[in-house]
Amino acid sequence: MTHCIIPRCPNPQNPDTAQYCQTCGSPLLLQERYRPLRPIGQGGFGKTFFAVDEKSDLHLPCAIKQFSFPNQDPESYNTAARLFRQEALRLKQLGQHPQIPQLLSDFEEDGRLYLVQEFIEGQTLTQLLRQNGIFNHIEIWKLLQDLLPVLHFIHQKSIVHRDIKPSNIISRIGDGKPVLIDFGVAKLVADTALVRTGTIIGSPEYMAPEQTRGKAIAASDLFSLGVTCIHLMTGVTPWDMYDMTKDYWGWRDFLPTNISGNSLSVPPQQARLGKILDKLLQHSVSQRYQSAEQVLQDLIIPDIAISKKTAIVKSQITPTPAVSAPVRPNLLAKIMPWIVKPTGDSLISAVGVDYTNLQHLLAAKKWKEADWETWVVLSQALGKRTKGYIHPNEIEGLPCADLGTINGLWVKYSGGQFGYTVQKQIYDGVDGDYGQFCDRVGWLTYNPHNASEYLIFRLNAPLGHLPSRIWVTGLKWWRHTEVMGNRLKECEVYSTKL
């Protein structure tokens, strides 16, 4: 169904192909290309809609944020319009970070302001909390490791998010990475404006004390991240965990098992996590972490295992070679992929792509997740944004080492059922007839709205059914199999396993 975006339309539902609302007569397509399908969120200034871009080859999904002003109050309009312009500028500045939705377009239409962003398929941490229950300390540890580099990235650009909370973090389907959304309340902070009083923006339960007074700095986001973590670990609203009379966060009292920062009976990682969270939650900015990098450094300090005679240090990460420079920056780079992209011991990449996650997903027979991860690593190997759509001609630039690794993993863990070399053999067997090829591997000869709805994520799928073509785009998208086959030949990728 197509959803009319006019705020007071009494019956916004319309047929899939309708051009005008059957109730109010308003045009349904924004900018004559974006078709809203359903509302997915609502805030103080408007709504967010799930939509598709009808001018893209695959009808790419996107999220449209609408800012509307029904009362036309000048002050409210000016404030909302200023935030809109800030958001568009900040999102453009944030560029191509894989854990921040990409800004696709921004415009004004019929007195309303719109932002169009990449749609992130997944669930917010709020939804996961309701669905699966509270997070354990390992999940919180992983969340911090995955999200702090994103905060480091935006803070380096003098941007403070100002609304870190579970509902603004999406666990992305495919790789499980947390994606930070809703920069609509983000504010640029220059060196001269770090302590400037301004509009109070954000969610009160998660706000740092200085932010409630209209001041926000990088440490304010870290405070909100700490509150987010204790909420996920307890399932209890932050206000119920804070003792105002003692100025104390009593979050440990609501845990199923106690996490102590001092007791040796608690596993070292849990104890260290407790200390990190306590420092994130400090009321005084001077006693709090000042940067995401500082938190990351504490996260990578090796665990201490106490034995009868001596303390044995057991590092949780791969040791780095001895160098004259300090070790911490090298360790920090391991969890900041834009600085260093590690590779597995036997997973070769010419450009530093890490294929460990793909290997683990295939080994676990998680075919759907592995198919999405293949899209991710193909994009990375081609130097594109994570899960950026790929034109068939771009495959000609895919490094041979990476193509061999991706193909070898699929062939190995499927027992020869899936893989690009398997698809090439089938394609060659039908003399390059794409229709016959699709019939053999069980694919449609056209691209549906949901690119993965026709796929079978089981080992008994037709021979060569996976990896899929969900990443392909372009006017002649059907050439992807031919181009991939040519690249396999050029790279002399004939073997079926790693």
Short mmCIF file of C-alpha atoms in Angstrom, two decimals:
data_model
loop_
_atom_site.label_atom_id
_atom_site.label_comp_id
_atom_site.label_asym_id
_atom_site.label_seq_id
_atom_site.Cartn_x
_atom_site.Cartn_y
_atom_site.Cartn_z
CA MET A 1 0.00 0.00 0.00
CA THR A 2 1.05 3.59 -0.63
CA HIS A 3 0.70 5.90 2.38
CA CYS A 4 -0.39 9.51 1.93
CA ILE A 5 1.97 11.82 3.81
CA ILE A 6 -0.49 14.68 4.30
CA PRO A 7 -0.68 14.88 8.13
CA ARG A 8 -4.47 15.19 8.46
CA CYS A 9 -5.56 12.93 5.61
CA PRO A 10 -8.47 10.87 7.08
CA ASN A 11 -7.70 7.77 5.02
CA PRO A 12 -4.03 7.68 3.95
CA GLN A 13 -3.99 4.13 2.57
CA ASN A 14 -3.84 3.85 -1.23
CA PRO A 15 -3.08 1.13 -3.83
CA ASP A 16 0.54 0.31 -4.64
CA THR A 17 0.53 2.02 -8.02
CA ALA A 18 -1.60 5.07 -7.18
CA GLN A 19 -0.16 8.46 -8.12
CA TYR A 20 -2.66 10.59 -6.16
CA CYS A 21 -4.35 10.01 -2.81
CA GLN A 22 -7.87 8.64 -3.33
CA THR A 23 -9.08 10.56 -0.28
CA CYS A 24 -7.47 14.02 -0.34
CA GLY A 25 -6.18 14.13 -3.92
CA SER A 26 -2.59 14.98 -2.96
CA PRO A 27 0.35 13.63 -5.00
CA LEU A 28 1.71 10.47 -3.37
CA LEU A 29 5.26 10.48 -4.77
CA LEU A 30 7.72 12.93 -3.28
CA GLN A 31 10.00 14.56 -5.83
CA GLU A 32 8.22 12.29 -8.33
CA ARG A 33 10.32 9.34 -7.15
CA TYR A 34 9.94 8.45 -3.46
CA ARG A 35 6.84 6.36 -2.65
CA PRO A 36 5.94 6.26 1.10
CA LEU A 37 4.65 2.83 2.11
CA ARG A 38 4.07 3.05 5.86
CA PRO A 39 4.89 5.24 8.88
CA ILE A 40 7.69 3.88 11.06
CA GLY A 41 8.15 6.62 13.63
CA GLN A 42 6.85 9.89 14.99
CA GLY A 43 8.52 12.74 16.86
CA GLY A 44 7.98 16.30 17.90
CA PHE A 45 8.39 17.77 14.43
CA GLY A 46 6.81 15.14 12.20
CA LYS A 47 6.88 11.52 11.05
CA THR A 48 9.25 9.03 9.50
CA PHE A 49 8.09 6.77 6.67
CA PHE A 50 9.42 3.64 5.09
CA ALA A 51 9.55 4.25 1.35
CA VAL A 52 11.03 3.05 -1.94
CA ASP A 53 12.86 5.00 -4.60
CA GLU A 54 10.96 4.23 -7.80
CA LYS A 55 13.66 5.75 -9.98
CA SER A 56 16.24 3.24 -8.78
CA ASP A 57 16.60 -0.05 -10.64
CA LEU A 58 15.80 -2.16 -7.58
CA HIS A 59 13.29 0.22 -5.97
CA LEU A 60 15.75 0.78 -3.17
CA PRO A 61 14.24 1.09 0.32
CA CYS A 62 14.73 4.36 2.16
CA ALA A 63 13.51 6.28 5.20
CA ILE A 64 11.80 9.64 4.73
CA LYS A 65 11.69 12.05 7.64
CA GLN A 66 8.95 14.66 7.29
CA PHE A 67 8.96 17.95 9.21
CA SER A 68 5.52 19.56 9.21
CA PHE A 69 4.17 22.62 11.00
CA PRO A 70 0.37 22.44 11.29
CA ASN A 71 0.05 25.50 13.50
CA GLN A 72 2.46 27.61 11.43
CA ASP A 73 3.81 29.14 14.62
CA PRO A 74 6.78 31.27 13.49
CA GLU A 75 8.97 30.42 16.47
CA SER A 76 8.33 26.68 16.18
CA TYR A 77 8.84 26.82 12.44
CA ASN A 78 12.15 28.67 12.75
CA THR A 79 13.43 26.24 15.38
CA ALA A 80 12.40 23.17 13.38
CA ALA A 81 13.73 24.61 10.14
CA ARG A 82 17.05 25.40 11.80
CA LEU A 83 17.32 21.84 13.12
CA PHE A 84 16.44 20.52 9.68
CA ARG A 85 19.20 22.51 8.00
CA GLN A 86 21.64 21.43 10.70
CA GLU A 87 20.73 17.78 10.28
CA ALA A 88 21.16 17.87 6.51
CA LEU A 89 24.54 19.57 6.88
CA ARG A 90 25.74 17.23 9.63
CA LEU A 91 24.67 14.11 7.77
CA LYS A 92 26.53 15.28 4.68
CA GLN A 93 29.59 15.94 6.84
CA LEU A 94 29.40 12.46 8.35
CA GLY A 95 29.88 11.09 4.86
CA GLN A 96 30.30 7.38 4.29
CA HIS A 97 30.63 5.80 7.73
CA PRO A 98 29.10 2.29 7.49
CA GLN A 99 27.30 2.59 10.86
CA ILE A 100 25.54 5.87 10.09
CA PRO A 101 22.65 5.99 7.58
CA GLN A 102 23.62 7.72 4.37
CA LEU A 103 21.78 10.93 3.45
CA LEU A 104 20.23 10.43 0.01
CA SER A 105 18.34 13.71 -0.43
CA ASP A 106 16.95 16.75 1.38
CA PHE A 107 14.29 19.10 0.03
CA GLU A 108 11.21 21.24 0.76
CA GLU A 109 7.85 20.42 -0.79
CA ASP A 110 4.44 22.04 -0.17
CA GLY A 111 5.63 23.87 2.93
CA ARG A 112 7.15 20.76 4.51
CA LEU A 113 10.77 19.75 4.91
CA TYR A 114 12.06 16.28 4.07
CA LEU A 115 15.17 14.20 4.60
CA VAL A 116 15.64 10.94 2.69
CA GLN A 117 18.08 8.48 4.22
CA GLU A 118 19.32 4.96 3.69
CA PHE A 119 16.93 2.47 5.31
CA ILE A 120 18.59 0.24 7.88
CA GLU A 121 16.98 -3.18 8.11
CA GLY A 122 17.05 -4.43 11.67
CA GLN A 123 15.67 -3.87 15.15
CA THR A 124 16.34 -1.11 17.63
CA LEU A 125 17.90 -2.10 20.93
CA THR A 126 14.58 -1.19 22.56
CA GLN A 127 12.84 -3.77 20.39
CA LEU A 128 15.52 -6.39 21.12
CA LEU A 129 15.19 -5.73 24.85
CA ARG A 130 11.44 -6.34 24.69
CA GLN A 131 11.84 -9.39 22.48
CA ASN A 132 14.82 -11.16 24.04
CA GLY A 133 15.06 -9.74 27.55
CA ILE A 134 17.99 -8.04 29.24
CA PHE A 135 21.48 -7.98 27.75
CA ASN A 136 24.32 -9.88 29.45
CA HIS A 137 27.74 -8.38 30.12
CA ILE A 138 29.25 -9.94 26.97
CA GLU A 139 26.59 -8.31 24.79
CA ILE A 140 27.16 -4.95 26.49
CA TRP A 141 30.92 -5.32 26.05
CA LYS A 142 30.41 -6.01 22.33
CA LEU A 143 28.01 -3.07 22.02
CA LEU A 144 30.60 -0.71 23.49
CA GLN A 145 33.34 -2.04 21.22
CA ASP A 146 31.16 -1.63 18.14
CA LEU A 147 29.55 1.72 18.95
CA LEU A 148 32.36 3.72 20.54
CA PRO A 149 34.30 3.96 17.24
CA VAL A 150 31.19 5.55 15.72
CA LEU A 151 31.09 8.15 18.49
CA HIS A 152 34.82 8.72 18.05
CA PHE A 153 34.15 9.35 14.36
CA ILE A 154 31.39 11.93 14.87
CA HIS A 155 33.16 13.67 17.76
CA GLN A 156 36.25 14.07 15.61
CA LYS A 157 34.02 16.07 13.28
CA SER A 158 32.87 18.32 16.16
CA ILE A 159 29.41 16.76 16.18
CA VAL A 160 27.55 15.75 19.32
CA HIS A 161 24.63 13.40 18.78
CA ARG A 162 22.79 14.51 21.93
CA ASP A 163 20.18 11.72 21.91
CA ILE A 164 21.97 8.41 22.49
CA LYS A 165 19.39 5.88 23.70
CA PRO A 166 18.31 2.29 22.86
CA SER A 167 15.63 3.38 20.38
CA ASN A 168 18.22 5.34 18.37
CA ILE A 169 20.52 2.34 17.89
CA ILE A 170 19.59 -0.32 15.33
CA SER A 171 21.13 -3.78 15.30
CA ARG A 172 21.57 -4.27 11.56
CA ILE A 173 20.46 -7.54 10.00
CA GLY A 174 23.36 -9.34 8.37
CA ASP A 175 26.34 -8.29 10.43
CA GLY A 176 24.65 -7.35 13.72
CA LYS A 177 26.55 -4.05 13.88
CA PRO A 178 24.88 -1.21 15.82
CA VAL A 179 23.87 1.65 13.54
CA LEU A 180 23.43 5.08 15.10
CA ILE A 181 20.32 6.84 13.82
CA ASP A 182 18.36 10.06 14.34
CA PHE A 183 20.84 12.86 14.04
CA GLY A 184 17.88 15.22 13.84
CA VAL A 185 18.86 16.72 17.17
CA ALA A 186 22.60 16.71 16.46
CA LYS A 187 24.33 20.03 17.04
CA LEU A 188 27.62 21.31 15.66
CA VAL A 189 30.00 22.33 18.40
CA ALA A 190 32.93 24.54 17.51
CA ASP A 191 35.82 25.11 19.88
CA THR A 192 34.27 28.41 20.91
CA ALA A 193 30.86 26.85 21.60
CA LEU A 194 31.64 23.91 23.83
CA VAL A 195 30.06 25.58 26.84
CA ARG A 196 27.48 27.70 25.07
CA THR A 197 23.99 27.49 26.55
CA GLY A 198 21.38 26.54 23.98
CA THR A 199 18.13 24.69 23.43
CA ILE A 200 17.69 21.61 25.60
CA ILE A 201 17.44 18.73 23.16
CA GLY A 202 17.38 15.02 23.83
CA SER A 203 15.63 12.43 26.01
CA PRO A 204 15.67 13.47 29.71
CA GLU A 205 16.12 9.95 31.10
CA TYR A 206 19.41 9.55 29.24
CA MET A 207 20.74 13.10 29.46
CA ALA A 208 23.99 14.11 31.10
CA PRO A 209 23.58 16.74 33.86
CA GLU A 210 25.25 19.46 31.79
CA GLN A 211 22.97 18.69 28.85
CA THR A 212 19.85 19.35 30.93
CA ARG A 213 21.23 22.87 31.36
CA GLY A 214 21.55 23.30 27.60
CA LYS A 215 25.22 22.39 27.28
CA ALA A 216 26.40 19.32 25.37
CA ILE A 217 29.92 18.04 24.71
CA ALA A 218 31.41 14.74 23.62
CA ALA A 219 31.38 13.49 27.23
CA SER A 220 27.60 14.06 27.26
CA ASP A 221 27.15 11.39 24.57
CA LEU A 222 29.33 9.03 26.62
CA PHE A 223 27.13 9.59 29.68
CA SER A 224 24.03 8.76 27.60
CA LEU A 225 25.76 5.64 26.30
CA GLY A 226 26.42 4.55 29.87
CA VAL A 227 22.76 5.06 30.80
CA THR A 228 21.77 3.11 27.69
CA CYS A 229 23.96 0.20 28.79
CA ILE A 230 22.58 -0.05 32.33
CA HIS A 231 19.02 0.15 30.97
CA LEU A 232 19.76 -2.75 28.60
CA MET A 233 21.38 -4.77 31.40
CA THR A 234 18.52 -4.31 33.88
CA GLY A 235 15.42 -3.60 31.82
CA VAL A 236 14.64 -0.88 34.38
CA THR A 237 13.91 2.70 33.40
CA PRO A 238 16.90 4.96 34.18
CA TRP A 239 14.90 7.22 36.49
CA ASP A 240 14.12 4.23 38.72
CA MET A 241 17.82 3.42 39.10
CA TYR A 242 19.01 6.89 40.07
CA ASP A 243 18.93 7.96 43.73
CA MET A 244 18.65 11.76 43.65
CA THR A 245 19.21 12.15 47.39
CA LYS A 246 22.57 10.37 47.24
CA ASP A 247 23.44 11.33 43.65
CA TYR A 248 24.05 7.65 42.99
CA TRP A 249 23.26 5.19 40.21
CA GLY A 250 22.09 2.00 41.91
CA TRP A 251 22.03 -0.05 38.74
CA ARG A 252 23.75 -3.07 40.30
CA ASP A 253 20.79 -3.56 42.63
CA PHE A 254 18.61 -4.42 39.63
CA LEU A 255 20.92 -6.98 38.01
CA PRO A 256 20.03 -10.69 38.08
CA THR A 257 23.57 -11.28 39.35
CA ASN A 258 25.81 -8.73 41.00
CA ILE A 259 28.58 -7.07 39.02
CA SER A 260 31.12 -5.66 41.42
CA GLY A 261 34.09 -3.53 40.60
CA ASN A 262 36.06 -4.83 43.57
CA SER A 263 35.22 -8.44 44.36
CA LEU A 264 37.67 -11.02 43.00
CA SER A 265 34.81 -13.53 42.96
CA VAL A 266 33.42 -11.70 39.94
CA PRO A 267 35.02 -12.57 36.57
CA PRO A 268 37.60 -9.91 35.62
CA GLN A 269 35.78 -8.81 32.48
CA GLN A 270 32.56 -8.21 34.42
CA ALA A 271 34.43 -6.30 37.10
CA ARG A 272 36.14 -4.12 34.54
CA LEU A 273 32.86 -3.52 32.72
CA GLY A 274 31.33 -2.35 36.00
CA LYS A 275 34.15 0.14 36.54
CA ILE A 276 33.84 1.43 32.97
CA LEU A 277 30.10 1.95 33.35
CA ASP A 278 30.59 3.72 36.67
CA LYS A 279 33.02 6.15 35.05
CA LEU A 280 30.68 6.75 32.11
CA LEU A 281 27.95 7.68 34.60
CA GLN A 282 29.91 10.19 36.67
CA HIS A 283 27.91 13.34 37.42
CA SER A 284 30.98 15.56 37.18
CA VAL A 285 32.35 15.98 33.66
CA SER A 286 35.91 16.12 35.02
CA GLN A 287 35.53 12.63 36.54
CA ARG A 288 33.91 11.15 33.44
CA TYR A 289 35.57 9.82 30.29
CA GLN A 290 36.43 12.75 28.03
CA SER A 291 36.51 10.85 24.75
CA ALA A 292 35.36 7.62 23.14
CA GLU A 293 39.02 6.76 22.58
CA GLN A 294 39.64 6.73 26.34
CA VAL A 295 36.81 4.24 26.85
CA LEU A 296 38.09 2.04 24.05
CA GLN A 297 41.54 2.00 25.62
CA ASP A 298 40.08 0.71 28.88
CA LEU A 299 38.09 -1.91 27.01
CA ILE A 300 41.21 -3.43 25.47
CA ILE A 301 43.33 -3.69 28.63
CA PRO A 302 44.04 -7.43 29.06
CA ASP A 303 42.10 -9.43 31.62
CA ILE A 304 43.90 -10.42 34.82
CA ALA A 305 43.62 -14.05 35.85
CA ILE A 306 44.69 -14.55 39.47
CA SER A 307 46.61 -17.78 40.13
CA LYS A 308 48.02 -19.09 43.41
CA LYS A 309 51.52 -17.72 42.82
CA THR A 310 51.30 -15.03 40.19
CA ALA A 311 49.03 -12.88 38.08
CA ILE A 312 48.88 -14.17 34.53
CA VAL A 313 47.96 -11.65 31.89
CA LYS A 314 45.72 -13.10 29.20
CA SER A 315 45.10 -10.71 26.33
CA GLN A 316 41.72 -10.89 24.64
CA ILE A 317 43.10 -9.68 21.34
CA THR A 318 45.76 -10.85 18.94
CA PRO A 319 49.18 -9.68 20.20
CA THR A 320 50.81 -7.05 18.02
CA PRO A 321 54.47 -7.21 16.99
CA ALA A 322 56.91 -5.40 19.23
CA VAL A 323 57.35 -1.81 18.13
CA SER A 324 58.99 1.25 19.58
CA ALA A 325 55.75 3.25 19.56
CA PRO A 326 53.17 2.82 22.36
CA VAL A 327 51.08 -0.32 22.00
CA ARG A 328 47.66 1.14 22.76
CA PRO A 329 47.14 3.02 19.48
CA ASN A 330 47.89 -0.17 17.56
CA LEU A 331 45.42 -2.13 19.67
CA LEU A 332 42.85 0.62 19.31
CA ALA A 333 43.19 0.45 15.54
CA LYS A 334 42.06 -3.16 15.63
CA ILE A 335 38.55 -2.04 16.55
CA MET A 336 38.58 1.04 14.31
CA PRO A 337 38.30 -0.49 10.83
CA TRP A 338 38.92 2.78 9.00
CA ILE A 339 42.42 2.83 10.56
CA VAL A 340 43.40 -0.83 10.17
CA LYS A 341 41.35 -3.61 8.60
CA PRO A 342 42.53 -6.92 10.07
CA THR A 343 42.35 -10.13 8.14
CA GLY A 344 42.00 -13.68 9.33
CA ASP A 345 45.09 -15.88 9.40
CA SER A 346 44.03 -17.89 6.32
CA LEU A 347 41.57 -15.48 4.72
CA ILE A 348 43.49 -13.53 2.11
CA SER A 349 42.55 -9.98 1.12
CA ALA A 350 44.49 -7.63 -1.12
CA VAL A 351 42.84 -4.57 0.44
CA GLY A 352 42.54 -5.49 4.12
CA VAL A 353 38.98 -6.82 4.27
CA ASP A 354 38.20 -8.98 7.32
CA TYR A 355 36.42 -12.19 6.21
CA THR A 356 36.16 -13.71 9.68
CA ASN A 357 32.45 -12.93 10.10
CA LEU A 358 31.61 -14.43 6.71
CA GLN A 359 33.53 -17.55 7.62
CA HIS A 360 31.71 -17.89 10.95
CA LEU A 361 28.27 -17.39 9.40
CA LEU A 362 28.92 -19.96 6.67
CA ALA A 363 30.37 -22.44 9.13
CA ALA A 364 27.19 -22.06 11.21
CA LYS A 365 25.05 -22.59 8.08
CA LYS A 366 23.43 -19.18 8.51
CA TRP A 367 22.91 -18.78 4.80
CA LYS A 368 20.77 -15.63 4.85
CA GLU A 369 23.12 -13.76 7.15
CA ALA A 370 26.10 -14.98 5.11
CA ASP A 371 24.45 -13.73 1.92
CA TRP A 372 24.08 -10.25 3.47
CA GLU A 373 27.65 -10.38 4.75
CA THR A 374 28.83 -11.24 1.24
CA TRP A 375 27.25 -8.00 0.07
CA VAL A 376 29.14 -6.19 2.83
CA VAL A 377 32.56 -7.66 2.00
CA LEU A 378 32.10 -7.23 -1.75
CA SER A 379 31.44 -3.55 -1.13
CA GLN A 380 34.46 -3.27 1.13
CA ALA A 381 36.73 -5.05 -1.33
CA LEU A 382 35.64 -2.56 -4.00
CA GLY A 383 36.28 0.39 -1.71
CA LYS A 384 32.59 1.24 -1.42
CA ARG A 385 30.33 2.04 1.51
CA THR A 386 29.28 -1.04 3.46
CA LYS A 387 26.43 -2.67 1.53
CA GLY A 388 26.70 -0.12 -1.25
CA TYR A 389 24.96 -1.26 -4.41
CA ILE A 390 27.35 -2.50 -7.10
CA HIS A 391 27.18 -2.07 -10.87
CA PRO A 392 28.23 -5.20 -12.80
CA ASN A 393 31.11 -3.32 -14.44
CA GLU A 394 32.57 -2.58 -11.00
CA ILE A 395 33.20 -6.31 -10.52
CA GLU A 396 36.01 -5.95 -13.04
CA GLY A 397 37.94 -4.16 -10.29
CA LEU A 398 37.39 -6.83 -7.63
CA PRO A 399 40.80 -7.97 -6.34
CA CYS A 400 41.55 -11.56 -7.33
CA ALA A 401 42.63 -12.52 -3.81
CA ASP A 402 39.34 -11.33 -2.37
CA LEU A 403 37.25 -13.01 -5.06
CA GLY A 404 39.07 -16.26 -4.39
CA THR A 405 38.48 -15.99 -0.64
CA ILE A 406 34.76 -15.21 -0.94
CA ASN A 407 34.16 -17.96 -3.48
CA GLY A 408 36.27 -20.48 -1.57
CA LEU A 409 34.36 -19.90 1.67
CA TRP A 410 30.98 -20.42 0.01
CA VAL A 411 32.08 -23.57 -1.83
CA LYS A 412 33.81 -25.03 1.22
CA TYR A 413 31.03 -24.60 3.76
CA SER A 414 28.22 -25.56 1.36
CA GLY A 415 30.02 -28.70 0.24
CA GLY A 416 30.14 -27.46 -3.35
CA GLN A 417 26.43 -26.51 -3.46
CA PHE A 418 26.97 -22.73 -3.58
CA GLY A 419 29.62 -20.32 -4.83
CA TYR A 420 30.54 -18.12 -7.78
CA THR A 421 32.48 -20.87 -9.53
CA VAL A 422 29.40 -23.09 -9.25
CA GLN A 423 27.28 -20.33 -10.83
CA LYS A 424 29.83 -19.81 -13.60
CA GLN A 425 29.73 -23.48 -14.50
CA ILE A 426 25.94 -23.36 -14.75
CA TYR A 427 26.00 -20.10 -16.75
CA ASP A 428 28.55 -21.52 -19.20
CA GLY A 429 26.42 -24.67 -19.49
CA VAL A 430 23.44 -22.69 -20.82
CA ASP A 431 25.67 -20.68 -23.21
CA GLY A 432 25.17 -17.43 -21.32
CA ASP A 433 21.35 -17.43 -21.52
CA TYR A 434 20.42 -15.48 -18.37
CA GLY A 435 16.80 -16.68 -18.42
CA GLN A 436 17.86 -20.32 -18.49
CA PHE A 437 20.52 -19.62 -15.87
CA CYS A 438 17.92 -18.13 -13.51
CA ASP A 439 15.67 -21.14 -14.06
CA ARG A 440 18.53 -23.50 -13.19
CA VAL A 441 19.58 -21.71 -10.00
CA GLY A 442 16.03 -20.85 -8.86
CA TRP A 443 16.09 -17.08 -9.35
CA LEU A 444 13.51 -14.70 -10.77
CA THR A 445 14.33 -12.98 -14.04
CA TYR A 446 13.20 -9.63 -12.61
CA ASN A 447 13.89 -7.77 -9.38
CA PRO A 448 10.97 -7.72 -6.91
CA HIS A 449 10.40 -4.98 -4.32
CA ASN A 450 11.96 -7.19 -1.67
CA ALA A 451 15.18 -8.37 -3.28
CA SER A 452 15.48 -11.43 -1.02
CA GLU A 453 11.85 -12.63 -0.99
CA TYR A 454 12.47 -15.18 -3.75
CA LEU A 455 15.56 -16.72 -2.16
CA ILE A 456 15.82 -20.07 -0.39
CA PHE A 457 18.24 -19.96 2.53
CA ARG A 458 18.64 -23.71 2.94
CA LEU A 459 21.25 -26.18 1.80
CA ASN A 460 18.64 -28.00 -0.30
CA ALA A 461 18.18 -24.92 -2.49
CA PRO A 462 18.98 -25.39 -6.20
CA LEU A 463 22.62 -25.79 -7.13
CA GLY A 464 24.25 -22.35 -7.38
CA HIS A 465 21.32 -20.57 -5.70
CA LEU A 466 23.68 -18.62 -3.43
CA PRO A 467 25.36 -16.14 -3.14
CA SER A 468 22.45 -14.06 -4.44
CA ARG A 469 22.46 -10.90 -6.57
CA ILE A 470 20.90 -8.61 -3.90
CA TRP A 471 23.83 -6.21 -4.30
CA VAL A 472 23.51 -5.62 -8.04
CA THR A 473 22.25 -2.39 -9.63
CA GLY A 474 22.41 -0.61 -12.99
CA LEU A 475 20.48 -0.52 -16.25
CA LYS A 476 22.05 -3.81 -17.36
CA TRP A 477 22.08 -5.45 -13.96
CA TRP A 478 21.56 -8.91 -15.48
CA ARG A 479 25.15 -8.88 -16.76
CA HIS A 480 26.45 -9.50 -13.24
CA THR A 481 26.82 -13.26 -13.76
CA GLU A 482 28.67 -12.82 -17.04
CA VAL A 483 31.03 -10.21 -15.58
CA MET A 484 31.64 -12.27 -12.44
CA GLY A 485 32.41 -15.30 -14.59
CA ASN A 486 34.88 -13.31 -16.66
CA ARG A 487 36.55 -12.03 -13.52
CA LEU A 488 36.86 -15.57 -12.16
CA LYS A 489 38.56 -16.58 -15.40
CA GLU A 490 40.91 -13.59 -15.38
CA CYS A 491 41.85 -14.30 -11.77
CA GLU A 492 42.23 -18.04 -12.52
CA VAL A 493 39.84 -18.89 -9.70
CA TYR A 494 39.05 -22.47 -10.64
CA SER A 495 39.52 -24.34 -7.41
CA THR A 496 36.34 -24.99 -5.47
CA LYS A 497 37.67 -24.72 -1.91
CA LEU A 498 40.11 -22.68 0.15
#
